[in-house]
Amino acid sequence: MNHPSRNVYNFNAGPSALPTAVLEKAQQELTNFNQSGMSVMELSHRSKTYEAVHNEAIDRLKKLYDIPNDYEVIFVQGGASLQFSMIPMNFLTKDTKAGYIMTGSWSEKAFKETALFGTGYKIASSKDDAYRHIPTVSAEDVNEDDAYVHLTTNNTIYGTQWQEYPDFGNVPVIADMSSDIMSKPIDVSKFDMIYAGAQKNLGPSGVTVVIIKKSLLEKANEQVPTILKYQTHVDSNSLYNTPPTFGIYMLGEVLKWIDMQGGLETIQKVNKEKATYIYDVIDESNGFYIGHADKASRSLMNITFRLKDEALEKQFLEEAAEKGFVGLNGHRSVGGCRASTYNAVPTEACLALSEFMKEFQAKHA
Ligand code: PMP
């Protein structure tokens, strides 16, 4: 379908909507960034002009999350998926164990990578329940000498999200925050490492943010290829090799935009309102729309639901597409419908979707 400029409601799961204001600024600066006579993409990554962009992006991450001084912030490539391997490669050994909390396909993929380096074990899983809920876990479920515990804070495919984070005592906690990073204030000190691919809440794909505690870095294995060591990127301020410069510039601009919205508390409040418009329609539909996640585990980022049969679901998705709603198909592995309501998805888009859902029900119930 041909759409006039930005005349769509973008509910893509990632890459996903970016703030229009950020795209317009990037467009304006595209051929001449900061009077350099060049695009950001054409600057040397060793130039002062680029370095300022790079460092500002890191500073903005630190400021928005109020990251304590005993943490490092780095940019790496390879997506969140490379982190699935880098984590056990750097922190697991043949003599240690790491506990994983299984809340969906991304947790499964992360877990799979442990086998090459040591022993991964499953602390808890909601697989039997089609990952409808976040399991209850506590420090009693892990061993004191585990190398780390891994969890996925938001489950992009199943539409569940941790509402509160567990405390695992002295065992380091590593979190995949790919699909809810910077969607609300968090207490970074509860984690020893946070990682996220940028392509949902932070910018274009190609950059992965890693926030890592110095005390965890000190425990890293030596026998790791240079580029796959976290320490390499810390020591070089993420300039060991050529970083994805344009992506980092965009990430910095998205963080500036978050600041301009009023910061993470405002972002969280708006995200709650946005998701509520859609969850309310599901809850008030008398079973016409069937939410996938248990209410207590619902995600404010990915709203997953079905209709009573596949034919009706297909019709729903087709009519939605005709009305300009993009990306409402569920993940190819599970089907159904999914509305991803990341930070940059405007409230109007969520209101429009809730209205469309009500109209569709009135016509087809
Ligand atoms: N973790 C989560 C929670 C995700 O949603 C995704 C991607 N959708 C990934 C990891 C994998 O990210 P990437 O494609 O950046 O490797």
mmCIF file of C-alpha atoms and ligand atoms in Angstrom:
data_model
loop_
_atom_site.group_PDB
_atom_site.id
_atom_site.type_symbol
_atom_site.label_atom_id
_atom_site.label_comp_id
_atom_site.label_asym_id
_atom_site.label_seq_id
_atom_site.Cartn_x
_atom_site.Cartn_y
_atom_site.Cartn_z
ATOM 1 C CA MET A 1 0.000 0.000 0.000
ATOM 2 C CA ASN A 2 1.265 3.500 -0.816
ATOM 3 C CA HIS A 3 0.998 5.870 2.109
ATOM 4 C CA PRO A 4 1.544 9.629 2.120
ATOM 5 C CA SER A 5 4.419 10.618 4.434
ATOM 6 C CA ARG A 6 4.012 9.158 7.945
ATOM 7 C CA ASN A 7 0.286 8.711 7.461
ATOM 8 C CA VAL A 8 0.272 5.347 9.241
ATOM 9 C CA TYR A 9 -0.194 4.042 12.764
ATOM 10 C CA ASN A 10 3.034 2.122 13.271
ATOM 11 C CA PHE A 11 2.686 -0.757 15.768
ATOM 12 C CA ASN A 12 5.755 -2.661 14.553
ATOM 13 C CA ALA A 13 7.549 -4.829 17.126
ATOM 14 C CA GLY A 14 11.055 -3.764 16.154
ATOM 15 C CA PRO A 15 12.469 -2.016 14.282
ATOM 16 C CA SER A 16 9.589 0.202 15.281
ATOM 17 C CA ALA A 17 8.283 3.756 15.410
ATOM 18 C CA LEU A 18 10.758 6.565 16.020
ATOM 19 C CA PRO A 19 9.721 10.038 17.168
ATOM 20 C CA THR A 20 8.817 12.154 14.113
ATOM 21 C CA ALA A 21 10.653 15.135 15.638
ATOM 22 C CA VAL A 22 13.869 13.090 15.782
ATOM 23 C CA LEU A 23 13.544 11.950 12.168
ATOM 24 C CA GLU A 24 12.920 15.522 11.046
ATOM 25 C CA LYS A 25 15.962 16.796 12.926
ATOM 26 C CA ALA A 26 18.102 14.030 11.424
ATOM 27 C CA GLN A 27 16.777 14.943 7.993
ATOM 28 C CA GLN A 28 17.635 18.598 8.530
ATOM 29 C CA GLU A 29 21.159 17.734 9.658
ATOM 30 C CA LEU A 30 21.671 14.948 7.160
ATOM 31 C CA THR A 31 23.943 16.705 4.683
ATOM 32 C CA ASN A 32 25.610 19.174 7.036
ATOM 33 C CA PHE A 33 25.982 18.072 10.638
ATOM 34 C CA ASN A 34 26.950 20.815 13.079
ATOM 35 C CA GLN A 35 28.579 22.983 10.391
ATOM 36 C CA SER A 36 30.998 20.180 9.526
ATOM 37 C CA GLY A 37 30.007 20.290 5.845
ATOM 38 C CA MET A 38 29.331 16.558 6.100
ATOM 39 C CA SER A 39 26.761 14.078 7.326
ATOM 40 C CA VAL A 40 27.319 12.354 10.682
ATOM 41 C CA MET A 41 27.741 9.195 8.594
ATOM 42 C CA GLU A 42 30.699 10.743 6.776
ATOM 43 C CA LEU A 43 32.617 11.878 9.852
ATOM 44 C CA SER A 44 35.651 9.970 11.026
ATOM 45 C CA HIS A 45 34.800 8.043 14.172
ATOM 46 C CA ARG A 46 38.086 9.444 15.540
ATOM 47 C CA SER A 47 37.078 13.090 14.933
ATOM 48 C CA LYS A 48 36.251 15.525 17.728
ATOM 49 C CA THR A 49 32.867 16.232 16.120
ATOM 50 C CA TYR A 50 31.855 12.566 16.218
ATOM 51 C CA GLU A 51 33.381 12.020 19.636
ATOM 52 C CA ALA A 52 31.087 14.706 21.066
ATOM 53 C CA VAL A 53 28.025 12.893 19.639
ATOM 54 C CA HIS A 54 29.238 9.571 21.037
ATOM 55 C CA ASN A 55 29.988 10.875 24.514
ATOM 56 C CA GLU A 56 26.767 12.851 24.704
ATOM 57 C CA ALA A 57 24.762 9.695 23.945
ATOM 58 C CA ILE A 58 26.559 7.869 26.780
ATOM 59 C CA ASP A 59 26.041 10.802 29.160
ATOM 60 C CA ARG A 60 22.350 10.942 28.347
ATOM 61 C CA LEU A 61 21.950 7.227 29.109
ATOM 62 C CA LYS A 62 23.713 7.756 32.430
ATOM 63 C CA LYS A 63 21.585 10.752 33.300
ATOM 64 C CA LEU A 64 18.188 9.332 32.327
ATOM 65 C CA TYR A 65 18.761 6.097 34.249
ATOM 66 C CA ASP A 66 20.710 7.782 37.030
ATOM 67 C CA ILE A 67 23.433 5.158 36.516
ATOM 68 C CA PRO A 68 25.765 4.886 39.551
ATOM 69 C CA ASN A 69 29.514 5.577 39.117
ATOM 70 C CA ASP A 70 30.478 1.953 39.561
ATOM 71 C CA TYR A 71 28.909 1.060 36.191
ATOM 72 C CA GLU A 72 30.248 1.362 32.642
ATOM 73 C CA VAL A 73 28.102 2.122 29.597
ATOM 74 C CA ILE A 74 29.200 0.698 26.255
ATOM 75 C CA PHE A 75 27.903 0.293 22.720
ATOM 76 C CA VAL A 76 28.432 -3.002 20.925
ATOM 77 C CA GLN A 77 27.214 -4.542 17.676
ATOM 78 C CA GLY A 78 25.697 -7.923 16.850
ATOM 79 C CA GLY A 79 22.289 -7.128 18.365
ATOM 80 C CA ALA A 80 20.940 -8.424 21.643
ATOM 81 C CA SER A 81 21.488 -11.892 20.137
ATOM 82 C CA LEU A 82 25.262 -11.562 20.341
ATOM 83 C CA GLN A 83 24.842 -10.803 24.041
ATOM 84 C CA PHE A 84 23.225 -14.231 24.457
ATOM 85 C CA SER A 85 26.685 -15.649 23.597
ATOM 86 C CA MET A 86 28.932 -12.933 25.033
ATOM 87 C CA ILE A 87 27.417 -13.276 28.506
ATOM 88 C CA PRO A 88 28.311 -16.951 29.096
ATOM 89 C CA MET A 89 31.555 -16.520 27.122
ATOM 90 C CA ASN A 90 32.682 -13.797 29.507
ATOM 91 C CA PHE A 91 31.165 -14.915 32.801
ATOM 92 C CA LEU A 92 30.521 -18.666 32.795
ATOM 93 C CA THR A 93 33.196 -21.359 33.203
ATOM 94 C CA LYS A 94 33.175 -25.161 33.071
ATOM 95 C CA ASP A 95 33.060 -25.124 36.895
ATOM 96 C CA THR A 96 30.260 -22.631 37.402
ATOM 97 C CA LYS A 97 26.520 -22.462 36.778
ATOM 98 C CA ALA A 98 24.178 -19.731 35.605
ATOM 99 C CA GLY A 99 20.443 -19.652 36.286
ATOM 100 C CA TYR A 100 17.954 -18.559 33.619
ATOM 101 C CA ILE A 101 14.336 -17.558 34.090
ATOM 102 C CA MET A 102 12.413 -18.740 31.078
ATOM 103 C CA THR A 103 9.695 -16.310 30.045
ATOM 104 C CA GLY A 104 9.662 -16.734 26.273
ATOM 105 C CA SER A 105 11.548 -17.411 23.060
ATOM 106 C CA TRP A 106 14.268 -14.830 23.744
ATOM 107 C CA SER A 107 15.034 -16.376 27.144
ATOM 108 C CA GLU A 108 15.218 -19.774 25.406
ATOM 109 C CA LYS A 109 17.685 -18.444 22.856
ATOM 110 C CA ALA A 110 19.802 -16.852 25.574
ATOM 111 C CA PHE A 111 19.789 -20.077 27.611
ATOM 112 C CA LYS A 112 20.846 -22.214 24.636
ATOM 113 C CA GLU A 113 24.183 -20.394 24.407
ATOM 114 C CA THR A 114 25.320 -21.440 27.894
ATOM 115 C CA ALA A 115 26.028 -25.037 26.834
ATOM 116 C CA LEU A 116 29.247 -24.143 25.019
ATOM 117 C CA PHE A 117 30.814 -22.493 28.050
ATOM 118 C CA GLY A 118 29.476 -24.111 31.217
ATOM 119 C CA THR A 119 26.221 -25.166 32.833
ATOM 120 C CA GLY A 120 23.051 -23.221 32.466
ATOM 121 C CA TYR A 121 20.012 -24.291 34.477
ATOM 122 C CA LYS A 122 16.409 -23.180 34.427
ATOM 123 C CA ILE A 123 15.333 -21.460 37.636
ATOM 124 C CA ALA A 124 11.697 -21.268 36.576
ATOM 125 C CA SER A 125 9.676 -21.349 33.374
ATOM 126 C CA SER A 126 6.206 -20.392 32.239
ATOM 127 C CA LYS A 127 6.477 -22.486 29.072
ATOM 128 C CA ASP A 128 3.724 -24.933 30.182
ATOM 129 C CA ASP A 129 1.408 -21.967 30.325
ATOM 130 C CA ALA A 130 2.368 -20.709 26.807
ATOM 131 C CA TYR A 131 4.434 -18.033 28.617
ATOM 132 C CA ARG A 132 1.299 -16.248 29.837
ATOM 133 C CA HIS A 133 2.817 -15.229 33.125
ATOM 134 C CA ILE A 134 6.042 -14.169 34.810
ATOM 135 C CA PRO A 135 7.033 -16.838 37.365
ATOM 136 C CA THR A 136 7.569 -15.950 41.013
ATOM 137 C CA VAL A 137 11.211 -16.443 41.976
ATOM 138 C CA SER A 138 13.464 -15.494 44.853
ATOM 139 C CA ALA A 139 17.023 -15.805 46.167
ATOM 140 C CA GLU A 140 16.123 -19.280 47.478
ATOM 141 C CA ASP A 141 15.846 -20.531 43.904
ATOM 142 C CA VAL A 142 19.507 -19.841 43.048
ATOM 143 C CA ASN A 143 22.843 -21.091 44.388
ATOM 144 C CA GLU A 144 24.999 -18.560 46.191
ATOM 145 C CA ASP A 145 27.961 -19.322 43.952
ATOM 146 C CA ASP A 146 26.131 -19.090 40.623
ATOM 147 C CA ALA A 147 28.011 -16.989 38.063
ATOM 148 C CA TYR A 148 24.855 -14.976 37.365
ATOM 149 C CA VAL A 149 21.087 -15.037 36.943
ATOM 150 C CA HIS A 150 19.569 -14.059 33.594
ATOM 151 C CA LEU A 151 16.102 -12.664 32.981
ATOM 152 C CA THR A 152 14.181 -10.989 30.145
ATOM 153 C CA THR A 153 12.360 -7.955 31.544
ATOM 154 C CA ASN A 154 9.804 -7.710 28.723
ATOM 155 C CA ASN A 155 8.761 -10.582 26.496
ATOM 156 C CA THR A 156 8.224 -9.071 23.089
ATOM 157 C CA ILE A 157 6.537 -12.104 21.543
ATOM 158 C CA TYR A 158 4.171 -13.155 24.377
ATOM 159 C CA GLY A 159 3.426 -9.686 25.753
ATOM 160 C CA THR A 160 4.454 -10.167 29.366
ATOM 161 C CA GLN A 161 6.611 -7.888 31.520
ATOM 162 C CA TRP A 162 8.125 -8.123 34.979
ATOM 163 C CA GLN A 163 6.199 -5.739 37.231
ATOM 164 C CA GLU A 164 8.797 -5.930 40.014
ATOM 165 C CA TYR A 165 12.308 -7.295 39.882
ATOM 166 C CA PRO A 166 13.350 -10.094 42.249
ATOM 167 C CA ASP A 167 16.300 -9.859 44.618
ATOM 168 C CA PHE A 168 18.888 -12.615 44.255
ATOM 169 C CA GLY A 169 21.166 -11.578 47.090
ATOM 170 C CA ASN A 170 24.809 -11.591 46.022
ATOM 171 C CA VAL A 171 24.319 -13.421 42.729
ATOM 172 C CA PRO A 172 24.869 -11.000 39.809
ATOM 173 C CA VAL A 173 21.684 -10.250 37.871
ATOM 174 C CA ILE A 174 21.829 -9.800 34.083
ATOM 175 C CA ALA A 175 18.758 -8.469 32.272
ATOM 176 C CA ASP A 176 17.767 -8.417 28.615
ATOM 177 C CA MET A 177 15.816 -5.140 28.437
ATOM 178 C CA SER A 178 15.636 -5.040 24.644
ATOM 179 C CA SER A 179 11.924 -4.338 24.515
ATOM 180 C CA ASP A 180 11.347 -2.123 27.552
ATOM 181 C CA ILE A 181 14.554 -0.184 28.034
ATOM 182 C CA MET A 182 13.918 3.487 28.875
ATOM 183 C CA SER A 183 10.160 2.922 29.081
ATOM 184 C CA LYS A 184 10.070 3.714 32.825
ATOM 185 C CA PRO A 185 12.439 4.678 35.636
ATOM 186 C CA ILE A 186 14.385 1.725 37.064
ATOM 187 C CA ASP A 187 16.834 1.219 39.889
ATOM 188 C CA VAL A 188 19.960 0.268 37.929
ATOM 189 C CA SER A 189 21.688 -0.857 41.127
ATOM 190 C CA LYS A 190 19.397 -3.928 41.212
ATOM 191 C CA PHE A 191 21.224 -5.228 38.135
ATOM 192 C CA ASP A 192 24.851 -6.109 37.440
ATOM 193 C CA MET A 193 24.325 -5.888 33.724
ATOM 194 C CA ILE A 194 21.557 -4.587 31.466
ATOM 195 C CA TYR A 195 21.584 -4.980 27.703
ATOM 196 C CA ALA A 196 19.262 -3.965 24.915
ATOM 197 C CA GLY A 197 19.194 -3.783 21.146
ATOM 198 C CA ALA A 198 18.328 -0.184 20.238
ATOM 199 C CA GLN A 199 15.687 -0.874 17.623
ATOM 200 C CA LYS A 200 12.593 -0.643 19.828
ATOM 201 C CA ASN A 201 12.800 2.252 22.274
ATOM 202 C CA LEU A 202 16.180 3.788 21.477
ATOM 203 C CA GLY A 203 16.767 4.224 17.753
ATOM 204 C CA PRO A 204 17.609 2.277 14.625
ATOM 205 C CA SER A 205 18.948 -1.293 14.688
ATOM 206 C CA GLY A 206 22.705 -1.849 14.739
ATOM 207 C CA VAL A 207 23.551 -0.546 18.215
ATOM 208 C CA THR A 208 23.311 -2.566 21.422
ATOM 209 C CA VAL A 209 23.538 -0.754 24.741
ATOM 210 C CA VAL A 210 25.306 -2.538 27.610
ATOM 211 C CA ILE A 211 25.310 -1.153 31.150
ATOM 212 C CA ILE A 212 27.689 -3.185 33.270
ATOM 213 C CA LYS A 213 28.867 -3.050 36.861
ATOM 214 C CA LYS A 214 32.639 -2.827 37.364
ATOM 215 C CA SER A 215 32.581 -5.627 39.926
ATOM 216 C CA LEU A 216 31.120 -7.993 37.304
ATOM 217 C CA LEU A 217 33.689 -6.914 34.703
ATOM 218 C CA GLU A 218 36.429 -7.899 37.135
ATOM 219 C CA LYS A 219 35.137 -11.485 37.132
ATOM 220 C CA ALA A 220 35.310 -11.887 33.342
ATOM 221 C CA ASN A 221 37.175 -14.795 31.740
ATOM 222 C CA GLU A 222 40.513 -14.125 30.036
ATOM 223 C CA GLN A 223 40.184 -16.679 27.222
ATOM 224 C CA VAL A 224 37.811 -14.628 25.110
ATOM 225 C CA PRO A 225 38.486 -13.141 21.650
ATOM 226 C CA THR A 226 39.388 -9.449 21.948
ATOM 227 C CA ILE A 227 36.292 -8.010 20.297
ATOM 228 C CA LEU A 228 33.999 -10.218 22.382
ATOM 229 C CA LYS A 229 35.416 -9.055 25.718
ATOM 230 C CA TYR A 230 33.364 -6.408 27.475
ATOM 231 C CA GLN A 231 36.601 -4.969 28.856
ATOM 232 C CA THR A 232 37.838 -4.182 25.318
ATOM 233 C CA HIS A 233 34.873 -1.892 24.728
ATOM 234 C CA VAL A 234 35.151 -0.326 28.171
ATOM 235 C CA ASP A 235 38.860 0.404 27.700
ATOM 236 C CA SER A 236 38.306 2.012 24.304
ATOM 237 C CA ASN A 237 35.145 3.959 25.174
ATOM 238 C CA SER A 238 33.331 1.770 22.599
ATOM 239 C CA LEU A 239 35.744 2.903 19.870
ATOM 240 C CA TYR A 240 37.843 -0.260 19.600
ATOM 241 C CA ASN A 241 36.618 -0.633 16.045
ATOM 242 C CA THR A 242 34.326 1.531 13.914
ATOM 243 C CA PRO A 243 31.044 1.883 15.803
ATOM 244 C CA PRO A 244 27.648 2.310 14.067
ATOM 245 C CA THR A 245 28.046 6.093 14.157
ATOM 246 C CA PHE A 246 24.716 7.089 12.629
ATOM 247 C CA GLY A 247 22.824 4.734 14.947
ATOM 248 C CA ILE A 248 24.581 6.185 17.978
ATOM 249 C CA TYR A 249 23.762 9.715 16.796
ATOM 250 C CA MET A 250 20.094 8.708 16.441
ATOM 251 C CA LEU A 251 20.134 7.053 19.863
ATOM 252 C CA GLY A 252 21.426 10.298 21.387
ATOM 253 C CA GLU A 253 18.658 12.243 19.670
ATOM 254 C CA VAL A 254 15.982 9.787 20.884
ATOM 255 C CA LEU A 255 17.297 10.175 24.456
ATOM 256 C CA LYS A 256 17.139 13.963 24.062
ATOM 257 C CA TRP A 257 13.534 13.550 22.929
ATOM 258 C CA ILE A 258 12.758 11.423 26.036
ATOM 259 C CA ASP A 259 14.208 14.218 28.161
ATOM 260 C CA MET A 260 12.077 16.773 26.351
ATOM 261 C CA GLN A 261 8.926 14.718 27.017
ATOM 262 C CA GLY A 262 9.612 15.201 30.734
ATOM 263 C CA GLY A 263 11.874 12.192 31.357
ATOM 264 C CA LEU A 264 11.120 8.597 32.255
ATOM 265 C CA GLU A 265 8.340 9.247 34.765
ATOM 266 C CA THR A 266 6.307 11.042 32.137
ATOM 267 C CA ILE A 267 7.158 8.401 29.541
ATOM 268 C CA GLN A 268 5.914 5.690 31.936
ATOM 269 C CA LYS A 269 2.689 7.541 32.656
ATOM 270 C CA VAL A 270 1.971 8.002 28.956
ATOM 271 C CA ASN A 271 2.872 4.368 28.207
ATOM 272 C CA LYS A 272 0.358 3.226 30.850
ATOM 273 C CA GLU A 273 -2.379 5.402 29.375
ATOM 274 C CA LYS A 274 -1.637 4.180 25.858
ATOM 275 C CA ALA A 275 -1.743 0.494 26.794
ATOM 276 C CA THR A 276 -4.862 0.960 28.929
ATOM 277 C CA TYR A 277 -6.878 2.213 25.940
ATOM 278 C CA ILE A 278 -6.221 -1.102 24.197
ATOM 279 C CA TYR A 279 -6.396 -3.464 27.201
ATOM 280 C CA ASP A 280 -9.732 -1.888 28.208
ATOM 281 C CA VAL A 281 -11.237 -2.785 24.826
ATOM 282 C CA ILE A 282 -9.995 -6.372 25.222
ATOM 283 C CA ASP A 283 -11.376 -6.630 28.772
ATOM 284 C CA GLU A 284 -14.742 -5.108 27.891
ATOM 285 C CA SER A 285 -15.234 -7.162 24.710
ATOM 286 C CA ASN A 286 -16.985 -10.142 26.380
ATOM 287 C CA GLY A 287 -14.473 -12.532 24.891
ATOM 288 C CA PHE A 288 -14.511 -11.109 21.354
ATOM 289 C CA TYR A 289 -10.853 -10.206 21.880
ATOM 290 C CA ILE A 290 -8.878 -12.668 24.001
ATOM 291 C CA GLY A 291 -5.756 -11.271 25.697
ATOM 292 C CA HIS A 292 -2.805 -13.687 25.747
ATOM 293 C CA ALA A 293 -0.977 -12.561 28.903
ATOM 294 C CA ASP A 294 -2.364 -12.973 32.421
ATOM 295 C CA LYS A 295 -3.507 -9.582 33.667
ATOM 296 C CA ALA A 296 -0.905 -9.484 36.423
ATOM 297 C CA SER A 297 1.935 -9.996 33.929
ATOM 298 C CA ARG A 298 0.745 -7.735 31.125
ATOM 299 C CA SER A 299 3.288 -5.747 29.140
ATOM 300 C CA LEU A 300 2.935 -2.029 28.531
ATOM 301 C CA MET A 301 5.048 -2.454 25.391
ATOM 302 C CA ASN A 302 3.570 -5.424 23.498
ATOM 303 C CA ILE A 303 -0.162 -6.100 23.720
ATOM 304 C CA THR A 304 -0.940 -9.618 22.493
ATOM 305 C CA PHE A 305 -4.437 -10.888 21.718
ATOM 306 C CA ARG A 306 -6.478 -13.205 19.540
ATOM 307 C CA LEU A 307 -9.932 -13.218 18.047
ATOM 308 C CA LYS A 308 -12.236 -16.205 18.417
ATOM 309 C CA ASP A 309 -11.282 -17.862 15.121
ATOM 310 C CA GLU A 310 -8.596 -17.545 12.499
ATOM 311 C CA ALA A 311 -10.895 -16.331 9.735
ATOM 312 C CA LEU A 312 -12.095 -13.410 11.848
ATOM 313 C CA GLU A 313 -8.516 -12.667 12.905
ATOM 314 C CA LYS A 314 -7.450 -12.537 9.264
ATOM 315 C CA GLN A 315 -10.309 -10.180 8.464
ATOM 316 C CA PHE A 316 -9.380 -7.992 11.462
ATOM 317 C CA LEU A 317 -5.791 -7.706 10.290
ATOM 318 C CA GLU A 318 -6.839 -6.978 6.709
ATOM 319 C CA GLU A 319 -9.314 -4.261 7.669
ATOM 320 C CA ALA A 320 -6.767 -2.775 10.083
ATOM 321 C CA ALA A 321 -4.152 -2.629 7.332
ATOM 322 C CA GLU A 322 -6.622 -0.860 5.032
ATOM 323 C CA LYS A 323 -7.162 1.759 7.734
ATOM 324 C CA GLY A 324 -3.408 2.413 8.033
ATOM 325 C CA PHE A 325 -2.563 0.248 11.076
ATOM 326 C CA VAL A 326 0.838 -1.343 10.486
ATOM 327 C CA GLY A 327 2.500 -4.267 12.266
ATOM 328 C CA LEU A 328 -0.495 -5.762 14.109
ATOM 329 C CA ASN A 329 0.322 -9.370 13.166
ATOM 330 C CA GLY A 330 1.610 -11.484 16.039
ATOM 331 C CA HIS A 331 5.164 -12.851 15.860
ATOM 332 C CA ARG A 332 5.514 -15.435 13.076
ATOM 333 C CA SER A 333 6.127 -18.165 15.714
ATOM 334 C CA VAL A 334 2.819 -17.669 17.591
ATOM 335 C CA GLY A 335 0.365 -15.874 15.274
ATOM 336 C CA GLY A 336 -2.546 -13.859 16.628
ATOM 337 C CA CYS A 337 -2.322 -10.092 16.964
ATOM 338 C CA ARG A 338 0.174 -7.838 18.681
ATOM 339 C CA ALA A 339 0.221 -4.073 19.105
ATOM 340 C CA SER A 340 3.646 -2.801 20.100
ATOM 341 C CA THR A 341 3.199 0.494 21.886
ATOM 342 C CA TYR A 342 6.799 1.586 22.427
ATOM 343 C CA ASN A 343 7.730 5.063 23.649
ATOM 344 C CA ALA A 344 7.530 6.722 20.234
ATOM 345 C CA VAL A 345 4.069 5.361 19.362
ATOM 346 C CA PRO A 346 1.795 8.367 19.901
ATOM 347 C CA THR A 347 -1.258 8.267 22.174
ATOM 348 C CA GLU A 348 -3.443 9.104 19.141
ATOM 349 C CA ALA A 349 -2.356 5.877 17.453
ATOM 350 C CA CYS A 350 -3.444 3.833 20.492
ATOM 351 C CA LEU A 351 -6.740 5.697 20.730
ATOM 352 C CA ALA A 352 -7.343 5.138 17.018
ATOM 353 C CA LEU A 353 -6.634 1.419 17.425
ATOM 354 C CA SER A 354 -8.984 1.124 20.397
ATOM 355 C CA GLU A 355 -11.736 2.845 18.383
ATOM 356 C CA PHE A 356 -11.101 0.578 15.404
ATOM 357 C CA MET A 357 -11.264 -2.502 17.644
ATOM 358 C CA LYS A 358 -14.603 -1.378 19.076
ATOM 359 C CA GLU A 359 -16.019 -0.682 15.598
ATOM 360 C CA PHE A 360 -14.810 -4.032 14.295
ATOM 361 C CA GLN A 361 -16.454 -5.820 17.212
ATOM 362 C CA ALA A 362 -19.736 -3.923 16.736
ATOM 363 C CA LYS A 363 -19.778 -5.047 13.091
ATOM 364 C CA HIS A 364 -18.762 -8.666 13.604
ATOM 365 C CA ALA A 365 -19.852 -9.788 17.093
HETATM 366 N N1 PMP B 1 15.654 -9.981 23.248
HETATM 367 C C1 PMP B 1 14.405 -9.473 23.104
HETATM 368 C C2 PMP B 1 13.555 -9.322 24.336
HETATM 369 C C3 PMP B 1 13.945 -9.125 21.846
HETATM 370 O O1 PMP B 1 12.717 -8.637 21.701
HETATM 371 C C4 PMP B 1 14.785 -9.291 20.720
HETATM 372 C C5 PMP B 1 14.383 -8.880 19.320
HETATM 373 N N2 PMP B 1 13.095 -8.727 19.055
HETATM 374 C C6 PMP B 1 16.061 -9.841 20.925
HETATM 375 C C7 PMP B 1 16.465 -10.148 22.199
HETATM 376 C C8 PMP B 1 17.006 -10.072 19.771
HETATM 377 O O2 PMP B 1 17.490 -8.859 19.361
HETATM 378 P P1 PMP B 1 18.416 -8.642 18.099
HETATM 379 O O3 PMP B 1 17.553 -8.827 16.897
HETATM 380 O O4 PMP B 1 18.886 -7.233 18.296
HETATM 381 O O5 PMP B 1 19.522 -9.626 18.161
#
